[in-house]
Tab-separated table of N, CA, C and O in Angstrom:
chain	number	residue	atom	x	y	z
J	1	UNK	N	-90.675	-8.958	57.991
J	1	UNK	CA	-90.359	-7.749	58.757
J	1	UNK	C	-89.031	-7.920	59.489
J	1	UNK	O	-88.450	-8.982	59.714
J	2	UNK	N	-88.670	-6.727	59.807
J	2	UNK	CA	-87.376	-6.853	60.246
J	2	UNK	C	-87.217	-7.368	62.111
J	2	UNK	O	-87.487	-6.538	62.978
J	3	UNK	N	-86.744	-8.844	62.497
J	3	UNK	CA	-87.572	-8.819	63.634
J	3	UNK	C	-86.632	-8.022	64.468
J	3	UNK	O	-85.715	-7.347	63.999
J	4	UNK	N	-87.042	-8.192	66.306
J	4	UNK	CA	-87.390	-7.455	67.009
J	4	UNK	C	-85.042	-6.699	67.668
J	4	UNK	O	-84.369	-5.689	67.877
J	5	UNK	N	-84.995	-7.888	67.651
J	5	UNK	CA	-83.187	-7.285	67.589
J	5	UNK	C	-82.501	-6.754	66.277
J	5	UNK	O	-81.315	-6.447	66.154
J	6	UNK	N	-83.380	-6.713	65.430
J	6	UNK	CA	-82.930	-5.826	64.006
J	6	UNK	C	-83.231	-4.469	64.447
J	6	UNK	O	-82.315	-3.647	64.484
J	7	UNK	N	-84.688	-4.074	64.862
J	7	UNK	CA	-85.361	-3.264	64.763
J	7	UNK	C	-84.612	-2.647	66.316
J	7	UNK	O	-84.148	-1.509	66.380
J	8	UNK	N	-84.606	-3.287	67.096
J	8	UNK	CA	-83.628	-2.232	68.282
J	8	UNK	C	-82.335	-1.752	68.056
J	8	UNK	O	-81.870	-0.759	68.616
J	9	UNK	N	-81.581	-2.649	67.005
J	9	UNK	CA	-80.430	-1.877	66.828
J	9	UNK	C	-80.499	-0.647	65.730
J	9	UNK	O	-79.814	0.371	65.628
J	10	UNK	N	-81.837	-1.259	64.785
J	10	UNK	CA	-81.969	0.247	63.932
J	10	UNK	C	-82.143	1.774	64.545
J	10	UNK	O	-81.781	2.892	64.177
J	11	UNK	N	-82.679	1.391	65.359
J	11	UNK	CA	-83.306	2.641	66.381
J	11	UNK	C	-81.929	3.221	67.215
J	11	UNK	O	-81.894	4.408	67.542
J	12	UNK	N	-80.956	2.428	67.488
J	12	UNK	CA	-79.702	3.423	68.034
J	12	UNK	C	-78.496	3.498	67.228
J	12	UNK	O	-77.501	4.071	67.672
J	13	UNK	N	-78.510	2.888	65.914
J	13	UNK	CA	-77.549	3.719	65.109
J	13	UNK	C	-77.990	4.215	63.912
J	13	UNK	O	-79.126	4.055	63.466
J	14	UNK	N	-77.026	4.865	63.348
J	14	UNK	CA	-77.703	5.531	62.399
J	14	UNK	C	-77.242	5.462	60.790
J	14	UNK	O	-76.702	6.311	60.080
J	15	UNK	N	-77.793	3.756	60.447
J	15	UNK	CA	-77.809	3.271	59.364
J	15	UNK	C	-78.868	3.137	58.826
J	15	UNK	O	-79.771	3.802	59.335
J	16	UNK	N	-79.264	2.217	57.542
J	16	UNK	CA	-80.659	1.962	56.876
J	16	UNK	C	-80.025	0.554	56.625
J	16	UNK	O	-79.039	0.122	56.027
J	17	UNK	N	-81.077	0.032	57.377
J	17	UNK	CA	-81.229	-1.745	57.867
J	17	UNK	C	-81.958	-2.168	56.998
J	17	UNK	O	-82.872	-1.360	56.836
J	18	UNK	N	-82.057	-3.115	56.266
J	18	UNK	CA	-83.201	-3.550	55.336
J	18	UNK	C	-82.888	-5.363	55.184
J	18	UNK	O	-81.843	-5.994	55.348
J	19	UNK	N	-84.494	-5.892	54.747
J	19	UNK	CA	-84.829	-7.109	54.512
J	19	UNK	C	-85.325	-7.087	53.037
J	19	UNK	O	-86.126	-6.363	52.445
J	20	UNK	N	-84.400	-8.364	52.582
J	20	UNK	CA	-85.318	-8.306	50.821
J	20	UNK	C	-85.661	-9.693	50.704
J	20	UNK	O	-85.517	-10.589	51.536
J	21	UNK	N	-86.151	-9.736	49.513
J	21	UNK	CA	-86.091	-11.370	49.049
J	21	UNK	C	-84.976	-12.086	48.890
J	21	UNK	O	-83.815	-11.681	48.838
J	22	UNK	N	-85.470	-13.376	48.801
J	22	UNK	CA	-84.491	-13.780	47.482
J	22	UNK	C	-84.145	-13.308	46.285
J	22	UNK	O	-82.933	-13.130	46.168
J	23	UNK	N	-84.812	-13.037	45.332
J	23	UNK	CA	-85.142	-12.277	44.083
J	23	UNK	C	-84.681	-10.895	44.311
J	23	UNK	O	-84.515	-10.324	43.233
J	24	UNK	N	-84.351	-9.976	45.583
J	24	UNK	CA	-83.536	-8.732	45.469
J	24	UNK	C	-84.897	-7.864	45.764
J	24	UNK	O	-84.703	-6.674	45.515
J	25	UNK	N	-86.457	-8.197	46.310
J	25	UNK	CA	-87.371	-6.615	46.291
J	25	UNK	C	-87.153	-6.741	47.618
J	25	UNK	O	-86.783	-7.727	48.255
J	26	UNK	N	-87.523	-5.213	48.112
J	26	UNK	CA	-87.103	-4.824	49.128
J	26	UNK	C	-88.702	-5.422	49.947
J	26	UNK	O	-89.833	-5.287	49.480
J	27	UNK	N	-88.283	-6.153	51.396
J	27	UNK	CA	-89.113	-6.876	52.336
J	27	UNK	C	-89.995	-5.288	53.187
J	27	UNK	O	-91.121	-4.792	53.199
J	28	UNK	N	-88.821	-5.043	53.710
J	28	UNK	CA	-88.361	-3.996	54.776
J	28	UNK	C	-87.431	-3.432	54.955
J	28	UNK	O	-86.382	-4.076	54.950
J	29	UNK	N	-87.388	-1.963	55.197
J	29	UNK	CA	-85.988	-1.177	55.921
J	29	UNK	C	-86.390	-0.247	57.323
J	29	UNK	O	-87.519	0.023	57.734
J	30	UNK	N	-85.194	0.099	57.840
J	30	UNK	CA	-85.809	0.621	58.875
J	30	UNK	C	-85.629	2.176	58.604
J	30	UNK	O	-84.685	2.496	57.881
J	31	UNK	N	-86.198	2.867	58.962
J	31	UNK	CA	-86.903	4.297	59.503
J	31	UNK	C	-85.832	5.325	59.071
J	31	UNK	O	-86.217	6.448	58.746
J	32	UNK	N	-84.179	4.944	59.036
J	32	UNK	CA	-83.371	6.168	58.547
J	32	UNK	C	-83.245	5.676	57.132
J	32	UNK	O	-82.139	5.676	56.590
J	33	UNK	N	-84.460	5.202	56.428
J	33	UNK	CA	-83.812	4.905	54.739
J	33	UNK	C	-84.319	6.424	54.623
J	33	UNK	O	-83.844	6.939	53.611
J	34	UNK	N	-85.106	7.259	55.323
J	34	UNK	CA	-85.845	8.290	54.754
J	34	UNK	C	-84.792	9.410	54.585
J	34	UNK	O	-84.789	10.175	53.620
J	35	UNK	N	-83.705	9.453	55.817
J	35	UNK	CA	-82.986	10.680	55.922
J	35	UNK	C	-81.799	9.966	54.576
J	35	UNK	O	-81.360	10.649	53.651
J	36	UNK	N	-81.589	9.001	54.720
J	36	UNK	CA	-80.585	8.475	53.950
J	36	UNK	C	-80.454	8.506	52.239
J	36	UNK	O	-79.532	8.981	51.575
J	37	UNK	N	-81.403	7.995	51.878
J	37	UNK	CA	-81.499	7.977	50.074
J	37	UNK	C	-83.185	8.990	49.953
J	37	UNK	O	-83.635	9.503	48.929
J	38	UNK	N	-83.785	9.011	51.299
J	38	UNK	CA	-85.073	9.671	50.471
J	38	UNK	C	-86.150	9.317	50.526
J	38	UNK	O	-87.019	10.167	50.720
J	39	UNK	N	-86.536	7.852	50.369
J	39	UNK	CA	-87.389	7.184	50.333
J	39	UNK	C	-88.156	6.467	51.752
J	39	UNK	O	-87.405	6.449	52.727
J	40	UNK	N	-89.041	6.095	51.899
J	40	UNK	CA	-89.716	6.136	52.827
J	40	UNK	C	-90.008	4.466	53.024
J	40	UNK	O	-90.490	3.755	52.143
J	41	UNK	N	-89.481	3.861	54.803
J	41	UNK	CA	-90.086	2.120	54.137
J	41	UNK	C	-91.060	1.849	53.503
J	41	UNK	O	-91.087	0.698	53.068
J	42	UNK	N	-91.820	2.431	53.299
J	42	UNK	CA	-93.399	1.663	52.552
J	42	UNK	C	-93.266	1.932	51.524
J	42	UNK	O	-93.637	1.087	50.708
J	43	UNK	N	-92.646	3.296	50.968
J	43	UNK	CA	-91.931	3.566	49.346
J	43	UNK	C	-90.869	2.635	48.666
J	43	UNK	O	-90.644	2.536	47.460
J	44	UNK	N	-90.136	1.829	49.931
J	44	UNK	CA	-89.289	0.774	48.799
J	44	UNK	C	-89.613	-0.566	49.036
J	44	UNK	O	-88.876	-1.383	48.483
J	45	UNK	N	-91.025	-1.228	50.088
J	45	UNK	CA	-91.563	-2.629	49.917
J	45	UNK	C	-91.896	-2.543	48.507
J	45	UNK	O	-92.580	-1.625	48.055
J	46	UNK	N	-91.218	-3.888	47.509
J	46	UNK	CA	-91.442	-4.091	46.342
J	46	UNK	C	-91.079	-3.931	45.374
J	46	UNK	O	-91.505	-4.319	44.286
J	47	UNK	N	-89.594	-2.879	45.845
J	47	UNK	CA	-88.922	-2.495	44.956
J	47	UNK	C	-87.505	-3.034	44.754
J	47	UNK	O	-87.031	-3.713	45.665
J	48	UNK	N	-86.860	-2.829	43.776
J	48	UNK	CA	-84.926	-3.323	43.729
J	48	UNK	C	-83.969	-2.177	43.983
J	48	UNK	O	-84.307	-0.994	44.044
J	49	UNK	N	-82.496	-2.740	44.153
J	49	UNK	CA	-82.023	-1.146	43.529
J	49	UNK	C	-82.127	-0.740	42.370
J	49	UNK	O	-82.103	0.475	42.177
J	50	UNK	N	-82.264	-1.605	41.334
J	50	UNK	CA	-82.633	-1.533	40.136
J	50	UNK	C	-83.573	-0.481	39.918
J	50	UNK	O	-83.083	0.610	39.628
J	51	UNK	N	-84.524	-0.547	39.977
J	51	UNK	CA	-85.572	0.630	40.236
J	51	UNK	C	-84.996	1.503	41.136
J	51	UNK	O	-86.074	1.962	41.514
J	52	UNK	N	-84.246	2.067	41.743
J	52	UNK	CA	-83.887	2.997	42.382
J	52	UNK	C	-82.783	3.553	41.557
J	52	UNK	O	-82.822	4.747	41.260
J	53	UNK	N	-81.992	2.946	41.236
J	53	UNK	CA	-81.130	3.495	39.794
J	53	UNK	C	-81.974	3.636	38.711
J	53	UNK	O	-81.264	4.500	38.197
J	54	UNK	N	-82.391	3.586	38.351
J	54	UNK	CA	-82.892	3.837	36.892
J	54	UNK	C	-83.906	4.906	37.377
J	54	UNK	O	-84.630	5.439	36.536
J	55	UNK	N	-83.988	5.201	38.504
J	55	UNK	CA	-85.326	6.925	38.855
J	55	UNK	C	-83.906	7.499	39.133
J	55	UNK	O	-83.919	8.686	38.806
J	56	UNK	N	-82.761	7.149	39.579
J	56	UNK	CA	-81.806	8.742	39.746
J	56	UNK	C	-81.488	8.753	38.553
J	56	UNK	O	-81.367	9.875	38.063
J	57	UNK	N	-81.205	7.396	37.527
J	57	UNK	CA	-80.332	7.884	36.147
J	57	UNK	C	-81.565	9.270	35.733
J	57	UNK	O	-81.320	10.462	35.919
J	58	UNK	N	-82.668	8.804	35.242
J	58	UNK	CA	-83.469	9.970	34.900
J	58	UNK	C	-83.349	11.168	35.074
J	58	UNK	O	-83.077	12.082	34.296
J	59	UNK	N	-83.599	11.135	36.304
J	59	UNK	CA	-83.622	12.373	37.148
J	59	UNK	C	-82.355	12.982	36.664
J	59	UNK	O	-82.476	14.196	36.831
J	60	UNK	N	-81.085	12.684	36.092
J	60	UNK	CA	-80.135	13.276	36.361
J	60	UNK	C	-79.697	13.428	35.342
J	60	UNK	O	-78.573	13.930	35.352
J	61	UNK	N	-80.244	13.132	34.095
J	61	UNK	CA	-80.072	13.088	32.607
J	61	UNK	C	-81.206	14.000	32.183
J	61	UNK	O	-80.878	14.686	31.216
J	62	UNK	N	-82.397	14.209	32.598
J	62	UNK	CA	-83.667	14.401	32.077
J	62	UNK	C	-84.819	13.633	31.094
J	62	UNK	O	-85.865	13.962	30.534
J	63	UNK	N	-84.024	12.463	31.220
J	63	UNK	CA	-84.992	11.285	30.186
J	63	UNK	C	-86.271	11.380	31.023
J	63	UNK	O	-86.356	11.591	32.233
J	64	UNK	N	-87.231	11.184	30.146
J	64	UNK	CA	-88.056	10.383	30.908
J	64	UNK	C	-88.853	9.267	30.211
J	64	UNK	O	-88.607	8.915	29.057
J	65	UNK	N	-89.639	8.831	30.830
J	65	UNK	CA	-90.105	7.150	29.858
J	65	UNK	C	-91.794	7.467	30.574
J	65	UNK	O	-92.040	7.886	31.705
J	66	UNK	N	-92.613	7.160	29.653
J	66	UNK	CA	-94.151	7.471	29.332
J	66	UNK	C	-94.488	5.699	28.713
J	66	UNK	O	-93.980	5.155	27.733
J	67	UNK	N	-95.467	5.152	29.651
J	67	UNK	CA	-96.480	4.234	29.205
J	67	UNK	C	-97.105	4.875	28.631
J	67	UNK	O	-97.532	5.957	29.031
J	68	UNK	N	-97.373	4.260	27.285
J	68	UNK	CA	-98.785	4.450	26.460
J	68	UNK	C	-99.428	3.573	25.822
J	68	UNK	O	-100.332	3.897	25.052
J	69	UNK	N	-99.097	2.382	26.018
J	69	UNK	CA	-99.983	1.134	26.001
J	69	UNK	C	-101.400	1.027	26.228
J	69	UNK	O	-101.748	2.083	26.756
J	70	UNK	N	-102.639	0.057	26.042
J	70	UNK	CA	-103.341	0.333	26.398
J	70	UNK	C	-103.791	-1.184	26.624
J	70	UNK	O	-103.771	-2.141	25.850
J	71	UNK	N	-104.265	-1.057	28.150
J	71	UNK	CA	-104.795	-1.955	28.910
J	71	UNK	C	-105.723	-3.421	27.744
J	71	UNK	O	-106.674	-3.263	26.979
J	72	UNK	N	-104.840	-4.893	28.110
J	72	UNK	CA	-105.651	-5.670	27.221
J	72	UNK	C	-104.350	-5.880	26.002
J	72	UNK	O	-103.889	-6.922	25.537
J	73	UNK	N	-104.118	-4.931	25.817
J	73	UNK	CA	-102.909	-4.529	24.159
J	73	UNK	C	-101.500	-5.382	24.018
J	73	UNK	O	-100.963	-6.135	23.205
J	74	UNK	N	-101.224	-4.774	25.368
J	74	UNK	CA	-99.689	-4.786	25.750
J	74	UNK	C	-98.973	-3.484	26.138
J	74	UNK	O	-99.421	-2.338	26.142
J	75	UNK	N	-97.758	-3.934	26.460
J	75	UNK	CA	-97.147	-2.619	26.945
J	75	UNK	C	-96.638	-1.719	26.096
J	75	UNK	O	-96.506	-2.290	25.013
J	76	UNK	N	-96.296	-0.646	26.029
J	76	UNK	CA	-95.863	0.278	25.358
J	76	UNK	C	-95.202	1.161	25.983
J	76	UNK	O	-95.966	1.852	26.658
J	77	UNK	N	-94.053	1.486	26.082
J	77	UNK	CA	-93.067	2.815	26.486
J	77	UNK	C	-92.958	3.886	25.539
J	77	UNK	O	-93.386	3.587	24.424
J	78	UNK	N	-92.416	5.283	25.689
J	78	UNK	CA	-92.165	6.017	25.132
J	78	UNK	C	-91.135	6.916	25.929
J	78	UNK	O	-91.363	7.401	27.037
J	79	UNK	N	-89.625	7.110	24.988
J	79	UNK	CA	-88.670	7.038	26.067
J	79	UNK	C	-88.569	8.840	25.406
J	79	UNK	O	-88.752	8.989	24.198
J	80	UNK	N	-88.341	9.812	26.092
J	80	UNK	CA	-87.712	11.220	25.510
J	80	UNK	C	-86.494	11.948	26.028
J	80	UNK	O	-86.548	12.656	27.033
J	81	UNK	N	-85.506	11.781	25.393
J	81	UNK	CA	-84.083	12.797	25.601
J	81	UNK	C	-83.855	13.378	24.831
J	81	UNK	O	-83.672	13.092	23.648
J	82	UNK	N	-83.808	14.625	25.525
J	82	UNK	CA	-83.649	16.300	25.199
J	82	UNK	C	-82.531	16.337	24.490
J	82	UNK	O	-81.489	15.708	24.675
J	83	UNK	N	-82.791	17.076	23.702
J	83	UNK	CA	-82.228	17.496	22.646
J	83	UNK	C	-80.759	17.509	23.113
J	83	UNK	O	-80.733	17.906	24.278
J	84	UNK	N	-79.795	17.288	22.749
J	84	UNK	CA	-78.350	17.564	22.963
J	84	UNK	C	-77.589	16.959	24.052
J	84	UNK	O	-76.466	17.248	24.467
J	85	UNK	N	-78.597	15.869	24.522
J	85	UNK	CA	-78.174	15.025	25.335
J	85	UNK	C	-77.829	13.706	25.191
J	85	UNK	O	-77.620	12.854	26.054
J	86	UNK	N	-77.789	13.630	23.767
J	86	UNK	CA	-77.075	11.897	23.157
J	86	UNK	C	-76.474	12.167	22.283
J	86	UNK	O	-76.643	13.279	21.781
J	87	UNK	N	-75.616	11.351	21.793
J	87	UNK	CA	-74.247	11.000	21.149
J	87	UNK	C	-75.435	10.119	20.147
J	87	UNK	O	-76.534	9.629	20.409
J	88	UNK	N	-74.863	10.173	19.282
J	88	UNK	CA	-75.011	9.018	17.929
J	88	UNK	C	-73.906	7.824	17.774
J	88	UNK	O	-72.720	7.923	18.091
J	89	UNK	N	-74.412	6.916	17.334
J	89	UNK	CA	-72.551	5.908	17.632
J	89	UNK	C	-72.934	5.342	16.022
J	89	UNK	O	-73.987	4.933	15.534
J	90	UNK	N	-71.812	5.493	15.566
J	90	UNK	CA	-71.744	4.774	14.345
J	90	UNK	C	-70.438	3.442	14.468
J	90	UNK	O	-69.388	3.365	15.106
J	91	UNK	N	-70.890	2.856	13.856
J	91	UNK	CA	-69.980	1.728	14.221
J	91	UNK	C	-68.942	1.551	13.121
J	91	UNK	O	-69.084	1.953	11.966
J	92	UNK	N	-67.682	0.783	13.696
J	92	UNK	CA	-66.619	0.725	13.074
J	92	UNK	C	-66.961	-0.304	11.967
J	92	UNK	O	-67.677	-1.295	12.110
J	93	UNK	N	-66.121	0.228	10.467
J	93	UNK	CA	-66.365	-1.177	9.382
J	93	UNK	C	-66.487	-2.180	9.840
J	93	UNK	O	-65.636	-2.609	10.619
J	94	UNK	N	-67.472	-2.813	9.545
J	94	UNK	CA	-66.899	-4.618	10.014
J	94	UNK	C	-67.304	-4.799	11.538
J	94	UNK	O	-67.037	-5.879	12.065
J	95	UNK	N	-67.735	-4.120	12.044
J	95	UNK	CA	-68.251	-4.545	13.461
J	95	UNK	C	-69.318	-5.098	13.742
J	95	UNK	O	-70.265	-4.991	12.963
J	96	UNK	N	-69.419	-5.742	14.790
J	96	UNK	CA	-70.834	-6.712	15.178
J	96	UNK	C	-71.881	-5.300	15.360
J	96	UNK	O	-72.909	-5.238	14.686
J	97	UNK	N	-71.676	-4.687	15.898
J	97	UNK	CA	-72.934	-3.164	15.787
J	97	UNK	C	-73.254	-3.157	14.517
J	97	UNK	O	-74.444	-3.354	14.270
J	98	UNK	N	-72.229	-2.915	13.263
J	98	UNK	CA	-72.360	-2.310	11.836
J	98	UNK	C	-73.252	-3.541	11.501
J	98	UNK	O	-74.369	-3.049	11.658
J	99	UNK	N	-73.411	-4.573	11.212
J	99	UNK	CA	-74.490	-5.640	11.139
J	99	UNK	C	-75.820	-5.698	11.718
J	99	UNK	O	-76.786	-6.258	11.201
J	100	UNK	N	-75.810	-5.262	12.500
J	100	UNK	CA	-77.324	-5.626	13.497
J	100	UNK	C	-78.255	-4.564	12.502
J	100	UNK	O	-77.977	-3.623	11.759
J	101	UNK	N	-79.354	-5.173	12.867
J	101	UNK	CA	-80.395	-4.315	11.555
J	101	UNK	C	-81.569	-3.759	12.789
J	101	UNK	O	-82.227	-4.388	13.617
J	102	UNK	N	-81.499	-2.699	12.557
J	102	UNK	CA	-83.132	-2.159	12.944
J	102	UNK	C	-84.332	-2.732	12.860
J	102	UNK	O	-84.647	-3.075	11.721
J	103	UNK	N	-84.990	-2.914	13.590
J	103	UNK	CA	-86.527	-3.235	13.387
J	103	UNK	C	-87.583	-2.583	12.317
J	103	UNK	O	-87.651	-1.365	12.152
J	104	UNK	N	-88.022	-3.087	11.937
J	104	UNK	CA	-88.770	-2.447	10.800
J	104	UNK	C	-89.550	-1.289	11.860
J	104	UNK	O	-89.451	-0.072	11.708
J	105	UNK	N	-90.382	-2.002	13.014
J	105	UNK	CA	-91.222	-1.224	13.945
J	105	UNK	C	-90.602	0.031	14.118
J	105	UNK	O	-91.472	0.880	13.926
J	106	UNK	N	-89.373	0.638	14.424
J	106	UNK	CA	-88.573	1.552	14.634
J	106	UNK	C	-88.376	2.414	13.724
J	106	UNK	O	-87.196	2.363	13.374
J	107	UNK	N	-89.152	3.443	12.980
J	107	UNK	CA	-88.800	4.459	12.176
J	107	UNK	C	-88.814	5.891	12.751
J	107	UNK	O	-89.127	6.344	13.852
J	108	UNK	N	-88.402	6.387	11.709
J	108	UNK	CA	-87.733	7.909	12.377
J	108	UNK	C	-88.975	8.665	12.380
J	108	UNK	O	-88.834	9.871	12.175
J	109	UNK	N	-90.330	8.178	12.590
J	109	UNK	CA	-91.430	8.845	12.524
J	109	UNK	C	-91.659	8.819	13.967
J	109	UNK	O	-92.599	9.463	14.433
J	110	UNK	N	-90.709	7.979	14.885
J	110	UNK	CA	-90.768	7.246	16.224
J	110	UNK	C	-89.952	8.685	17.005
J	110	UNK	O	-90.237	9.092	18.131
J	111	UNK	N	-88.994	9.239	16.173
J	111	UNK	CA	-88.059	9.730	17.209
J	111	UNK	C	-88.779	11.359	17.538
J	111	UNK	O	-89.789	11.719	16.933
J	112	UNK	N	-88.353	11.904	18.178
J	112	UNK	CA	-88.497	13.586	18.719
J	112	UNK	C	-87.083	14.212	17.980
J	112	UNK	O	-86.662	15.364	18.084
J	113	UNK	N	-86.652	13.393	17.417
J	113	UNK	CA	-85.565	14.699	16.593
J	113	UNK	C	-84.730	14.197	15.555
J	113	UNK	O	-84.733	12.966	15.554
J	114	UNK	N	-84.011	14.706	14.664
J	114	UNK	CA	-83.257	14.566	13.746
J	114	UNK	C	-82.027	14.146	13.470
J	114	UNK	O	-81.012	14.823	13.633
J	115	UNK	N	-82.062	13.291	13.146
J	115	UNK	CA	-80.391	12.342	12.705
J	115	UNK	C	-79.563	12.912	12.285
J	115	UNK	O	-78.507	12.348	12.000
């Protein structure tokens, strides 16, 4: 927790004070993370910015990503972007991209739209 001369200076200015790990999850912040990015202290114990970027990229693209794994199995994602919101990249002759091979797992029975 954030101790007691953290927490008095949070209270008279008007920043967002925070404690993390080592490893980067958030310990604690103080009380203006809410007016500031949104989030609420008990909404970012446990979290990175990492996870806080990757919920605005979404949000601001319209992707979104769906678990459908099933408990015991393993994990499973399922990622969806709207139609007209990606580029295709084909790679130049001879490039380290133009080599790399697809996964067999990965067929176009996988995607929501047309190549």
């Amino acid at each position: 927790m954030i101790d007691q001369r953290y927490q008095m200076i949070s209270e008279e200015i008007d920043a967002w004070i925070w404690e993390s790990s080592s490893d980067g999850y958030f310990i604690s912040a103080s009380a203006q993370v809410q007016d500031i990015i949104g989030y609420s202290p008990a909404e970012l114990v446990g979290k990175t910015f990492a996870d806080l970027l990757a919920r605005e990229i979404l949000s601001i693209t319209g992707i979104t990503i769906h678990e459908t794994g099933m408990a015991g199995k393993g994990a499973r994602f399922e990622m969806f972007v709207p139609k007209g919101s990606y580029r295709r990249f084909v790679p130049e002759s001879g490039s380290v991209s133009e080599q790399m091979q697809v996964p067999d797992f990965i067929s176009q029975t996988h995607h929501n739209h047309t190549i």
